[in-house]
Coordinates of C-alpha atoms in Angstrom, one line a residue:
Chain A
M1 CA 7.8 43.0 36.0
A2 CA 9.1 45.7 33.6
A3 CA 5.8 46.4 32.0
E4 CA 5.1 50.0 32.9
S5 CA 1.3 50.3 33.0
G6 CA 0.7 48.2 36.0
D7 CA -0.6 44.6 36.2
K8 CA -3.9 45.2 34.4
W9 CA -2.7 45.4 30.8
I10 CA -3.1 42.7 28.2
L11 CA -1.5 42.6 24.7
T12 CA -2.9 40.4 22.0
V13 CA -2.2 39.3 18.5
T14 CA -4.6 37.3 16.2
A15 CA -3.5 35.5 13.1
Q16 CA -5.0 33.1 10.6
T17 CA -3.0 30.3 9.0
P18 CA -4.3 27.9 6.3
T19 CA -3.6 24.2 6.3
N20 CA -1.4 22.7 3.5
I21 CA -1.7 19.6 1.4
A22 CA 1.4 17.7 0.5
V23 CA 1.8 16.7 -3.1
I24 CA 5.1 15.0 -2.3
K25 CA 4.5 13.5 1.1
Y26 CA 6.3 13.6 4.4
W27 CA 6.2 10.3 6.2
G28 CA 9.0 9.2 8.5
K29 CA 11.4 11.1 10.8
R30 CA 15.1 10.7 11.3
H31 CA 15.0 12.5 14.6
E32 CA 11.9 12.2 16.8
E33 CA 12.2 15.2 19.1
L34 CA 13.6 17.7 16.6
I35 CA 11.1 16.4 14.0
L36 CA 13.6 16.0 11.2
P37 CA 12.2 14.1 8.2
I38 CA 13.8 11.4 6.0
N39 CA 12.9 13.2 2.8
D40 CA 12.0 16.6 1.3
S41 CA 8.3 17.3 0.8
I42 CA 6.3 19.8 -1.2
S43 CA 2.8 21.2 -0.5
V44 CA 0.2 23.5 -1.7
T45 CA -1.1 26.0 0.9
L46 CA -4.9 26.4 0.9
D47 CA -6.6 29.8 0.6
P48 CA -6.9 31.1 4.2
D49 CA -10.5 32.0 3.5
H50 CA -11.3 28.3 3.6
L51 CA -9.6 25.7 5.8
C52 CA -7.7 27.6 8.4
T53 CA -6.8 28.0 12.1
T54 CA -7.4 31.3 13.8
T55 CA -5.2 31.8 16.9
S56 CA -5.2 34.7 19.4
V57 CA -2.3 34.9 21.7
A58 CA -2.2 37.2 24.7
V59 CA 0.3 38.2 27.2
S60 CA -0.4 39.8 30.6
P61 CA 1.4 40.1 33.9
A62 CA -1.9 38.9 35.4
F63 CA -1.4 35.5 33.8
T64 CA 0.1 32.9 36.1
H65 CA 0.6 30.0 33.7
D66 CA 1.0 29.4 30.0
R67 CA -2.5 28.1 29.0
M68 CA -4.1 27.1 25.7
W69 CA -7.7 26.4 24.5
L70 CA -8.3 24.5 21.3
N71 CA -11.8 24.7 19.8
G72 CA -13.1 25.9 23.2
K73 CA -11.5 23.2 25.4
E74 CA -8.4 23.8 27.4
V75 CA -5.6 21.6 26.3
S76 CA -2.3 20.9 28.0
L77 CA 0.8 22.8 27.0
S78 CA 3.1 20.4 28.9
G79 CA 4.1 18.3 25.9
D80 CA 7.6 18.6 24.5
R81 CA 6.4 19.9 21.2
F82 CA 4.6 23.0 22.6
Q83 CA 7.4 23.5 25.1
N84 CA 10.1 23.4 22.4
C85 CA 8.2 26.0 20.4
L86 CA 7.7 28.3 23.4
R87 CA 11.3 28.0 24.4
E88 CA 12.6 28.8 20.9
L89 CA 10.3 31.8 20.6
R90 CA 11.1 33.2 24.0
S91 CA 14.8 33.0 23.4
R92 CA 14.3 35.1 20.2
A93 CA 11.8 37.6 21.6
S94 CA 12.6 41.4 21.4
D95 CA 11.5 44.5 23.2
V96 CA 7.9 45.4 22.5
E97 CA 6.3 48.8 22.9
D98 CA 2.6 49.7 22.5
E99 CA 2.5 53.5 22.9
K100 CA -1.3 53.7 22.8
K101 CA -1.7 51.3 25.6
G102 CA 1.4 52.5 27.3
I103 CA 2.9 49.0 27.5
K104 CA 6.6 48.4 27.4
I105 CA 8.0 44.8 27.5
S106 CA 11.7 44.4 27.4
K107 CA 13.4 41.4 25.8
K108 CA 14.3 39.7 29.1
D109 CA 10.7 40.0 30.5
W110 CA 9.5 37.3 28.0
E111 CA 11.1 34.5 30.1
K112 CA 8.8 35.4 33.0
L113 CA 5.6 36.6 31.3
R114 CA 3.0 33.9 30.8
L115 CA 0.9 33.5 27.7
H116 CA -2.7 32.6 26.9
I117 CA -3.4 31.0 23.5
V118 CA -6.9 30.5 22.0
S119 CA -7.1 28.6 18.8
F120 CA -10.0 27.5 16.5
N121 CA -10.0 25.3 13.5
N122 CA -12.8 25.8 11.0
F123 CA -12.5 22.1 10.0
P124 CA -12.5 18.8 11.8
T125 CA -9.4 18.1 14.0
A126 CA -7.4 14.9 13.5
A127 CA -9.5 13.8 10.5
G128 CA -6.5 14.1 8.3
L129 CA -6.8 17.7 7.3
A130 CA -3.5 18.7 8.8
S131 CA -5.1 20.5 11.7
S132 CA -1.8 20.4 13.6
A133 CA 0.1 21.8 10.7
A134 CA -2.2 24.9 10.5
G135 CA -2.4 25.0 14.3
L136 CA 1.3 25.0 15.1
A137 CA 2.1 27.3 12.2
C138 CA -0.4 29.8 13.4
L139 CA 0.7 29.5 17.0
V140 CA 4.3 30.2 16.1
F141 CA 3.4 33.0 13.7
S142 CA 1.1 34.8 16.1
L143 CA 3.5 34.4 19.0
A144 CA 6.4 35.6 16.9
N145 CA 4.4 38.7 16.1
L146 CA 3.4 39.2 19.7
M147 CA 7.0 38.8 20.9
N148 CA 8.5 40.8 18.1
V149 CA 10.7 37.9 16.9
K150 CA 12.8 39.4 14.1
E151 CA 13.3 36.3 12.0
D152 CA 12.1 35.6 8.5
H153 CA 9.5 33.0 7.6
S154 CA 12.0 30.2 6.9
K155 CA 13.7 30.7 10.3
L156 CA 10.2 30.6 11.9
S157 CA 9.4 27.5 9.9
A158 CA 12.2 25.7 11.8
I159 CA 10.5 26.5 15.0
A160 CA 7.0 25.5 13.8
R161 CA 8.6 22.3 12.5
Q162 CA 9.4 21.4 16.1
G163 CA 5.7 21.7 17.0
S164 CA 4.4 19.6 14.1
G165 CA 6.6 18.7 11.1
S166 CA 4.3 19.8 8.3
A167 CA 3.5 23.0 10.1
C168 CA 6.7 24.5 8.7
R169 CA 5.2 24.5 5.2
S170 CA 2.1 26.4 6.3
L171 CA 4.1 29.6 6.9
F172 CA 4.1 30.2 3.2
G173 CA 1.2 30.8 0.7
G174 CA 1.3 29.1 -2.7
F175 CA 3.7 26.2 -3.0
A176 CA 6.2 25.4 -0.2
K177 CA 9.0 22.9 0.0
W178 CA 10.3 21.5 3.3
I179 CA 14.0 20.8 2.9
M180 CA 14.9 17.9 5.0
G181 CA 18.3 19.3 5.9
K182 CA 21.5 17.6 6.9
E183 CA 22.5 19.2 10.2
E184 CA 22.1 17.2 13.4
N185 CA 20.6 20.1 15.3
G186 CA 18.0 20.6 12.5
S187 CA 18.9 24.2 11.8
D188 CA 18.8 23.6 8.0
S189 CA 15.5 21.7 8.1
I190 CA 13.3 24.6 7.0
A191 CA 10.5 25.4 4.6
V192 CA 11.0 27.7 1.6
Q193 CA 8.5 29.1 -0.8
L194 CA 8.6 27.7 -4.3
A195 CA 6.0 30.0 -5.8
D196 CA 3.5 32.3 -4.3
E197 CA -0.3 32.0 -4.4
K198 CA -0.7 34.1 -7.6
H199 CA 1.6 31.8 -9.6
W200 CA -1.0 29.2 -10.4
D201 CA -4.3 30.8 -9.4
D202 CA -6.5 28.7 -11.7
L203 CA -5.7 25.6 -9.7
V204 CA -8.9 24.6 -7.9
I205 CA -8.8 22.3 -4.9
I206 CA -11.7 20.3 -3.7
I207 CA -11.5 18.5 -0.4
A208 CA -13.7 15.4 0.2
V209 CA -13.7 14.2 3.8
V210 CA -14.4 10.5 3.5
S211 CA -14.7 9.7 7.2
S212 CA -15.7 11.9 10.1
R213 CA -14.2 9.8 12.8
Q214 CA -10.8 10.6 14.2
K215 CA -8.0 8.6 12.8
E216 CA -7.1 5.4 14.8
T217 CA -3.3 5.8 14.3
S218 CA -1.9 9.2 14.9
S219 CA 0.6 10.4 12.4
T220 CA 3.4 10.5 15.0
S221 CA 3.0 6.9 16.1
G222 CA 2.1 5.7 12.6
M223 CA 5.3 7.1 11.0
R224 CA 7.4 5.8 13.8
D225 CA 6.0 2.3 13.2
T226 CA 6.6 2.7 9.5
V227 CA 10.2 3.7 10.1
E228 CA 10.7 0.8 12.3
T229 CA 9.0 -1.9 10.3
S230 CA 8.6 -1.0 6.6
M231 CA 11.1 -2.6 4.3
L232 CA 10.1 -0.2 1.5
L233 CA 10.3 3.2 3.3
Q234 CA 14.0 3.8 3.1
H235 CA 14.0 2.9 -0.6
R236 CA 11.2 5.4 -1.1
A237 CA 13.0 8.2 0.9
K238 CA 16.4 7.7 -0.7
E239 CA 15.7 6.6 -4.3
V240 CA 12.2 7.7 -5.2
V241 CA 11.5 11.0 -3.5
P242 CA 14.6 13.0 -4.5
K243 CA 13.8 12.5 -8.2
R244 CA 10.1 13.3 -7.7
V245 CA 10.9 16.5 -5.8
K246 CA 12.9 17.8 -8.7
Q247 CA 10.3 16.9 -11.2
M248 CA 7.5 18.4 -9.0
E249 CA 9.4 21.7 -8.7
E250 CA 9.7 21.8 -12.5
A251 CA 6.0 21.0 -12.9
I252 CA 5.0 23.8 -10.5
E253 CA 7.3 26.3 -12.1
K254 CA 5.9 25.5 -15.6
R255 CA 2.3 25.1 -14.4
D256 CA 2.4 21.7 -16.1
F257 CA -0.8 20.1 -14.9
P258 CA -0.3 16.7 -16.4
S259 CA 3.1 16.2 -14.8
F260 CA 1.9 17.8 -11.5
A261 CA -1.1 15.3 -11.6
R262 CA 1.0 12.3 -12.4
L263 CA 3.6 13.0 -9.7
A264 CA 1.1 13.9 -6.9
C265 CA -1.1 10.8 -7.6
A266 CA 1.9 8.5 -7.6
D267 CA 3.2 10.0 -4.4
S268 CA -0.1 9.9 -2.6
N269 CA -0.4 6.2 -3.6
Q270 CA 3.2 5.5 -2.4
F271 CA 2.5 7.2 0.9
H272 CA -0.4 4.9 1.5
A273 CA 1.7 1.9 0.2
V274 CA 4.3 2.4 2.9
C275 CA 1.6 2.8 5.5
L276 CA 0.3 -0.6 4.4
D277 CA 3.8 -2.0 4.5
T278 CA 3.9 -1.2 8.2
L279 CA 3.4 -3.7 11.0
P280 CA 0.6 -3.4 12.1
P281 CA -0.6 -2.0 8.7
I282 CA -2.0 1.5 8.7
F283 CA -5.1 2.1 6.7
Y284 CA -5.7 5.8 5.9
M285 CA -8.1 5.1 3.0
N286 CA -11.5 3.5 3.0
D287 CA -13.9 2.3 0.4
T288 CA -15.1 5.8 -0.3
S289 CA -11.5 7.0 -1.0
H290 CA -11.1 4.0 -3.4
K291 CA -14.3 5.0 -5.2
I292 CA -13.2 8.7 -5.6
I293 CA -9.8 7.6 -6.9
S294 CA -11.4 5.2 -9.4
C295 CA -13.7 7.9 -10.6
V296 CA -10.8 10.3 -11.1
E297 CA -8.8 7.6 -13.0
K298 CA -11.8 6.8 -15.3
W299 CA -12.4 10.5 -16.0
N300 CA -8.8 11.1 -16.8
R301 CA -8.5 8.0 -19.0
H302 CA -11.7 9.0 -20.8
E303 CA -10.3 12.5 -21.6
G304 CA -6.9 11.1 -22.5
T305 CA -5.0 13.7 -20.4
P306 CA -5.3 14.5 -16.7
Q307 CA -8.3 16.7 -16.0
V308 CA -8.2 16.3 -12.2
L309 CA -5.8 14.7 -9.8
F310 CA -6.2 13.2 -6.3
S311 CA -3.9 13.4 -3.4
S312 CA -5.4 11.3 -0.6
F313 CA -4.4 11.7 2.9
V314 CA -5.8 10.5 6.2
F315 CA -9.5 10.1 5.6
A316 CA -9.7 13.0 3.1
T317 CA -9.1 12.9 -0.6
V318 CA -8.1 16.1 -2.2
L319 CA -8.9 16.8 -5.8
F320 CA -7.0 19.4 -7.8
K321 CA -8.3 20.7 -11.1
S322 CA -6.8 23.2 -13.5
I323 CA -9.5 25.4 -14.9
I324 CA -7.5 26.7 -17.9
Chain B
M1 CA -6.7 -43.1 -36.2
A2 CA -4.7 -45.8 -34.5
A3 CA -7.1 -46.5 -31.7
E4 CA -8.3 -50.0 -32.3
S5 CA -11.9 -50.2 -31.1
G6 CA -13.6 -48.1 -33.7
D7 CA -14.7 -44.5 -33.4
K8 CA -17.1 -45.0 -30.5
W9 CA -14.8 -45.2 -27.6
I10 CA -14.1 -42.5 -25.0
L11 CA -11.4 -42.5 -22.4
T12 CA -11.7 -40.2 -19.3
V13 CA -9.8 -39.2 -16.3
T14 CA -11.1 -37.1 -13.4
A15 CA -9.0 -35.3 -10.8
Q16 CA -9.4 -32.9 -8.0
T17 CA -6.9 -30.1 -7.2
P18 CA -7.2 -27.7 -4.2
T19 CA -6.4 -24.0 -4.4
N20 CA -3.3 -22.6 -2.7
I21 CA -2.7 -19.5 -0.6
A22 CA 0.5 -17.7 -0.9
V23 CA 2.2 -16.7 2.3
I24 CA 5.1 -15.2 0.4
K25 CA 3.4 -13.6 -2.5
Y26 CA 3.9 -13.8 -6.3
W27 CA 3.3 -10.4 -7.9
G28 CA 5.1 -9.4 -11.1
K29 CA 6.4 -11.3 -14.1
R30 CA 9.8 -11.0 -15.8
H31 CA 8.4 -12.8 -18.9
E32 CA 4.7 -12.5 -19.9
E33 CA 4.2 -15.5 -22.1
L34 CA 6.2 -18.0 -20.3
I35 CA 4.9 -16.6 -16.9
L36 CA 8.2 -16.3 -15.2
P37 CA 8.1 -14.4 -11.9
I38 CA 10.4 -11.8 -10.5
N39 CA 10.6 -13.5 -7.1
D40 CA 10.2 -16.9 -5.4
S41 CA 6.9 -17.5 -3.6
I42 CA 5.7 -19.9 -1.0
S43 CA 2.2 -21.2 -0.4
V44 CA 0.0 -23.5 1.6
T45 CA -2.2 -25.9 -0.3
L46 CA -5.7 -26.3 1.1
D47 CA -7.3 -29.5 2.0
P48 CA -8.9 -30.9 -1.3
D49 CA -12.1 -31.6 0.7
H50 CA -12.7 -27.9 0.8
L51 CA -11.9 -25.4 -1.9
C52 CA -11.0 -27.3 -5.0
T53 CA -11.5 -27.7 -8.7
T54 CA -12.8 -31.0 -10.1
T55 CA -11.8 -31.6 -13.7
S56 CA -12.8 -34.5 -16.1
V57 CA -10.8 -34.8 -19.3
A58 CA -11.9 -37.0 -22.1
V59 CA -10.5 -38.1 -25.4
S60 CA -12.4 -39.7 -28.2
P61 CA -11.9 -40.1 -32.0
A62 CA -15.5 -38.7 -32.2
F63 CA -14.3 -35.3 -30.9
T64 CA -13.6 -32.8 -33.7
H65 CA -12.3 -29.9 -31.6
D66 CA -10.6 -29.3 -28.3
R67 CA -13.4 -27.9 -26.1
M68 CA -13.8 -26.9 -22.5
W69 CA -16.7 -26.1 -20.1
L70 CA -16.1 -24.2 -16.9
N71 CA -18.8 -24.3 -14.3
G72 CA -21.3 -25.5 -16.9
K73 CA -20.5 -22.9 -19.5
E74 CA -18.4 -23.4 -22.6
V75 CA -15.2 -21.3 -22.5
S76 CA -12.7 -20.7 -25.3
L77 CA -9.5 -22.7 -25.4
S78 CA -8.0 -20.4 -28.0
G79 CA -6.0 -18.3 -25.5
D80 CA -2.2 -18.7 -25.5
R81 CA -2.2 -20.0 -22.0
F82 CA -4.4 -23.0 -22.7
Q83 CA -2.7 -23.6 -26.0
N84 CA 0.7 -23.6 -24.4
C85 CA -0.3 -26.2 -21.8
L86 CA -2.0 -28.4 -24.4
R87 CA 1.0 -28.2 -26.7
E88 CA 3.5 -29.0 -23.9
L89 CA 1.4 -32.0 -22.7
R90 CA 0.8 -33.4 -26.2
S91 CA 4.5 -33.3 -26.9
R92 CA 5.1 -35.4 -23.8
A93 CA 2.3 -37.9 -24.2
S94 CA 3.0 -41.6 -24.3
D95 CA 1.3 -44.7 -25.5
V96 CA -1.9 -45.5 -23.6
E97 CA -3.6 -48.9 -23.4
D98 CA -6.9 -49.7 -21.7
E99 CA -7.3 -53.4 -22.0
K100 CA -10.8 -53.6 -20.6
K101 CA -12.2 -51.1 -23.1
G102 CA -9.9 -52.5 -25.8
I103 CA -8.4 -49.0 -26.5
K104 CA -4.9 -48.4 -27.7
I105 CA -3.6 -44.9 -28.3
S106 CA 0.0 -44.6 -29.6
K107 CA 2.2 -41.6 -28.7
K108 CA 1.9 -40.0 -32.1
D109 CA -2.0 -40.1 -32.1
W110 CA -2.2 -37.5 -29.4
E111 CA -1.3 -34.7 -31.9
K112 CA -4.5 -35.5 -33.8
L113 CA -6.9 -36.6 -31.0
R114 CA -9.2 -33.9 -29.7
L115 CA -10.0 -33.4 -26.0
H116 CA -13.1 -32.4 -24.0
I117 CA -12.5 -30.8 -20.6
V118 CA -15.2 -30.2 -18.0
S119 CA -14.2 -28.3 -14.9
F120 CA -16.0 -27.1 -11.8
N121 CA -14.9 -24.9 -9.0
N122 CA -16.7 -25.4 -5.7
F123 CA -16.0 -21.7 -4.8
P124 CA -16.4 -18.3 -6.6
T125 CA -14.4 -17.7 -9.7
A126 CA -12.2 -14.6 -9.9
A127 CA -13.1 -13.5 -6.4
G128 CA -9.5 -13.9 -5.4
L129 CA -9.5 -17.5 -4.3
A130 CA -6.9 -18.5 -6.9
S131 CA -9.5 -20.3 -9.0
S132 CA -7.2 -20.2 -12.0
A133 CA -4.4 -21.7 -9.9
A134 CA -6.5 -24.7 -8.9
G135 CA -8.1 -24.9 -12.3
L136 CA -4.9 -25.0 -14.4
A137 CA -3.2 -27.3 -12.0
C138 CA -6.1 -29.7 -12.2
L139 CA -6.2 -29.4 -16.0
V140 CA -2.6 -30.2 -16.4
F141 CA -2.7 -33.0 -13.8
S142 CA -5.7 -34.8 -15.3
L143 CA -4.5 -34.4 -18.9
A144 CA -1.0 -35.7 -17.9
N145 CA -2.7 -38.8 -16.4
L146 CA -5.0 -39.2 -19.4
M147 CA -2.0 -38.9 -21.8
N148 CA 0.4 -41.0 -19.7
V149 CA 2.9 -38.1 -19.4
K150 CA 5.7 -39.7 -17.5
E151 CA 7.1 -36.6 -15.7
D152 CA 7.2 -35.8 -12.0
H153 CA 5.2 -33.2 -10.3
S154 CA 7.9 -30.5 -10.5
K155 CA 8.2 -31.0 -14.3
L156 CA 4.4 -30.9 -14.6
S157 CA 4.4 -27.7 -12.5
A158 CA 6.5 -26.0 -15.2
I159 CA 3.6 -26.7 -17.6
A160 CA 0.9 -25.7 -15.2
R161 CA 2.9 -22.4 -14.6
Q162 CA 2.4 -21.5 -18.3
G163 CA -1.4 -21.7 -17.8
S164 CA -1.5 -19.7 -14.6
G165 CA 1.6 -18.8 -12.6
S166 CA 0.5 -19.8 -9.1
A167 CA -1.0 -23.1 -10.5
C168 CA 2.4 -24.6 -10.3
R169 CA 2.2 -24.6 -6.5
S170 CA -1.1 -26.4 -6.5
L171 CA 0.4 -29.7 -7.7
F172 CA 1.8 -30.3 -4.2
G173 CA 0.0 -30.8 -0.9
G174 CA 1.3 -29.1 2.2
F175 CA 3.7 -26.3 1.6
A176 CA 5.1 -25.5 -1.8
K177 CA 7.7 -23.1 -3.1
W178 CA 7.7 -21.8 -6.6
I179 CA 11.4 -21.2 -7.5
M180 CA 11.6 -18.3 -9.9
G181 CA 14.4 -19.9 -11.9
K182 CA 17.1 -18.2 -14.0
E183 CA 16.8 -19.8 -17.4
E184 CA 15.4 -17.8 -20.2
N185 CA 13.2 -20.6 -21.4
G186 CA 11.7 -21.1 -17.9
S187 CA 12.7 -24.7 -17.6
D188 CA 13.9 -24.1 -14.0
S189 CA 10.9 -22.1 -12.9
I190 CA 9.2 -24.9 -11.1
A191 CA 7.5 -25.7 -7.9
V192 CA 8.9 -28.0 -5.2
Q193 CA 7.3 -29.3 -2.0
L194 CA 8.7 -27.9 1.2
A195 CA 6.7 -30.1 3.5
D196 CA 3.8 -32.4 3.0
E197 CA 0.3 -32.0 4.4
K198 CA 1.0 -34.0 7.5
H199 CA 3.9 -31.9 8.6
W200 CA 1.8 -29.2 10.2
D201 CA -1.6 -30.6 10.5
D202 CA -2.8 -28.5 13.4
L203 CA -2.7 -25.4 11.3
V204 CA -6.3 -24.3 10.7
I205 CA -7.2 -22.0 7.8
I206 CA -10.3 -19.9 7.7
I207 CA -11.2 -18.1 4.5
A208 CA -13.3 -14.9 4.8
V209 CA -14.6 -13.8 1.4
V210 CA -15.0 -10.0 1.9
S211 CA -16.6 -9.2 -1.5
S212 CA -18.6 -11.4 -3.8
R213 CA -18.1 -9.3 -6.9
Q214 CA -15.4 -10.2 -9.4
K215 CA -12.2 -8.2 -9.1
E216 CA -12.0 -5.1 -11.3
T217 CA -8.4 -5.6 -12.1
S218 CA -7.3 -9.1 -13.2
S219 CA -4.1 -10.4 -11.7
T220 CA -2.5 -10.5 -15.2
S221 CA -3.1 -6.9 -16.1
G222 CA -2.6 -5.7 -12.5
M223 CA 0.8 -7.2 -12.1
R224 CA 1.8 -5.9 -15.5
D225 CA 0.8 -2.4 -14.4
T226 CA 2.8 -2.8 -11.2
V227 CA 5.9 -4.0 -13.0
E228 CA 5.6 -1.0 -15.3
T229 CA 4.8 1.7 -12.8
S230 CA 5.7 0.8 -9.2
M231 CA 8.9 2.3 -7.9
L232 CA 8.9 -0.1 -5.0
L233 CA 8.3 -3.5 -6.7
Q234 CA 11.9 -4.2 -7.8
H235 CA 13.2 -3.3 -4.4
R236 CA 10.7 -5.8 -2.9
A237 CA 11.6 -8.5 -5.4
K238 CA 15.3 -8.2 -5.1
E239 CA 16.0 -7.0 -1.5
V240 CA 13.0 -8.0 0.6
V241 CA 11.6 -11.3 -0.7
P242 CA 14.8 -13.4 -0.9
K243 CA 15.4 -13.0 2.8
R244 CA 11.8 -13.6 3.7
V245 CA 11.7 -16.8 1.6
K246 CA 14.6 -18.2 3.6
Q247 CA 13.0 -17.2 6.9
M248 CA 9.7 -18.6 5.9
E249 CA 11.2 -22.0 4.9
E250 CA 12.8 -22.1 8.4
A251 CA 9.5 -21.2 10.1
I252 CA 7.7 -23.9 8.2
E253 CA 10.3 -26.5 8.9
K254 CA 10.2 -25.7 12.6
R255 CA 6.5 -25.2 12.7
D256 CA 7.3 -21.8 14.3
F257 CA 3.9 -20.1 14.3
P258 CA 5.0 -16.7 15.6
S259 CA 7.6 -16.4 12.8
F260 CA 5.2 -17.8 10.2
A261 CA 2.6 -15.3 11.3
R262 CA 4.9 -12.3 11.3
L263 CA 6.3 -13.1 7.8
A264 CA 3.0 -14.0 6.2
C265 CA 1.3 -10.8 7.5
A266 CA 4.2 -8.6 6.5
D267 CA 4.3 -10.1 3.0
S268 CA 0.5 -9.8 2.6
N269 CA 0.7 -6.2 3.5
Q270 CA 3.6 -5.6 1.2
F271 CA 1.8 -7.2 -1.7
H272 CA -1.1 -4.8 -1.2
A273 CA 1.4 -2.0 -0.8
V274 CA 3.0 -2.5 -4.2
C275 CA -0.6 -2.8 -5.7
L276 CA -1.3 0.6 -4.2
D277 CA 2.0 1.9 -5.5
T278 CA 0.8 1.2 -9.1
L279 CA -0.6 3.7 -11.6
P280 CA -3.6 3.5 -11.5
P281 CA -3.6 2.1 -8.0
I282 CA -5.0 -1.4 -7.4
F283 CA -7.2 -1.9 -4.4
Y284 CA -7.6 -5.5 -3.5
M285 CA -8.8 -4.8 0.1
N286 CA -11.9 -3.1 1.3
D287 CA -13.2 -1.8 4.6
T288 CA -14.2 -5.4 5.6
S289 CA -10.6 -6.6 5.0
H290 CA -9.3 -3.7 7.1
K291 CA -11.7 -4.6 10.0
I292 CA -10.6 -8.2 10.0
I293 CA -7.0 -7.3 10.0
S294 CA -7.5 -4.8 12.8
C295 CA -9.3 -7.5 14.9
V296 CA -6.4 -9.9 14.3
E297 CA -3.9 -7.3 15.3
K298 CA -5.8 -6.5 18.5
W299 CA -6.3 -10.1 19.4
N300 CA -2.6 -10.9 18.9
R301 CA -1.5 -7.8 20.8
H302 CA -3.8 -8.7 23.7
E303 CA -2.4 -12.2 23.9
G304 CA 1.2 -11.0 23.6
T305 CA 2.1 -13.6 21.0
P306 CA 0.5 -14.3 17.6
Q307 CA -2.7 -16.4 18.0
V308 CA -3.8 -16.0 14.5
L309 CA -2.4 -14.5 11.3
F310 CA -4.0 -13.1 8.2
S311 CA -2.9 -13.2 4.6
S312 CA -5.2 -11.1 2.6
F313 CA -5.5 -11.5 -1.1
V314 CA -7.9 -10.3 -3.7
F315 CA -11.2 -9.7 -1.8
A316 CA -10.6 -12.6 0.6
T317 CA -8.7 -12.6 3.9
V318 CA -7.3 -15.8 5.0
L319 CA -6.8 -16.5 8.7
F320 CA -4.4 -19.1 9.9
K321 CA -4.5 -20.5 13.4
S322 CA -2.3 -23.0 15.1
I323 CA -4.4 -25.2 17.4
I324 CA -1.5 -26.5 19.5

């Protein structure tokens, strides 16, 4: 071991990453292992003071295995997704020196050093609040800091993407776009920032959790079923989404709330539509979601112009309101 | 008035027509007034002993206006749909003679004679059980009998279609197909029988009404909204349904329950999917529908081959089981 201060040292980094809410949805992969999507998507990253994951990563020569604890319980890191992220990060790690602690880690040490990861979500896991997006983004971000990975956020986003697709968008504040990319190895399937968190800071987001139970169909298996059985999904991905992405980028740039509302609602509905067009059908809305959406529709119709918009995802309905 | 027995006579006909359940769904018109659909549809007509409409039609020189009572309450006949049916039938009416009663009505009298219509559904109206389908089919069928209209069921179906689209399919027992047609005047948009009621008589149909309230969105305005706003509907109508209709005809001909089940479930889901892809979204399923569908899916998966299928429509889920 090249670390110079004996076997007792430990080096840690802690980071916080908020979850993100897609306003143009990601649903369907063209490559399962690399997590390459069939269409671009756009999301709003929440304020890190609210829904977020806090992750501490630690490295020490005393550690014998990579280990991880999520919300206080140890979870396995043996899955391909974690392993892919760890492998990608280790291969990009650099020399690290902590003069105060007298720690020196050289680039090649990272292959042998083991990591401990402790992660907490301040919101329910697997209830549709993109816990894995925040989680994997935070994991990659904190490890990249610990390991002195000298790559920009977009490059890191391609690593986070291999842990959980939508995680790539959580590396940016404000508005982020996940570009689907064309390369077979996924190198161009990355997230970019469309606008930072100050660009549209009078946009208020309210999250209504409509069911506290874990979803029955995981996103991974659900979108695989949709890709295999829906007769509408490819039409959505190829014909509908590309136009919507352009319109949504414009709406965000101009802070055009009515267009933003119309596009986000339409895309939320279409995401649930292709879920329903799956065999077996996937239900990610319930009677409470329906009631919230009906209220929003009535309110907007009454006012004549959108006051509030909904974007429903798995058992949570998100309301956006512009407070201009 | 040419009737020869004075003004006191009354001539009546009573008929019963069952409702029908689409297994390849009709959703979306290409012509609003003529009620011309954007795709073919296929349905199963229920046993008339169960869900049906009973309609008595009467003609008398004493009647001063066309009038109609539905489930004991007078309803207006002034709507275009009723008027279109009455006009079409009157123009096709023939001489009628009832020797016992000493009544003679000549072809030209029908334009002046007024009608009374009394109709009862033995099931909830507007709860998604195709009450208007059974009702309009029965209205047209009973009036055609009263007026001695000498046209076959397919020709009559084109008249019933102008009252309520899916009514055209209720003029046949067993399995019926509504051919969308190509003519601008709708003359070839008719129903035909695919197989009679004896063809597959071990098919059991169970209807679960999952909500007793009237639907919030009528089919007429709902499908208009879908045509105007859904980005998926045209793809469904042009690319998906034509193939499914062929496969469904084959499945019915061969009494192939697994194929019948797969196609009907997929099409039911897709109907609800395009409803959801509408602005504002249309919800015709609720948590109870979801639970029934999940049960069916689990049962079928457990058995390895479809035992039962669902076809959900507005607030009713229909289960089909083959008892072979």
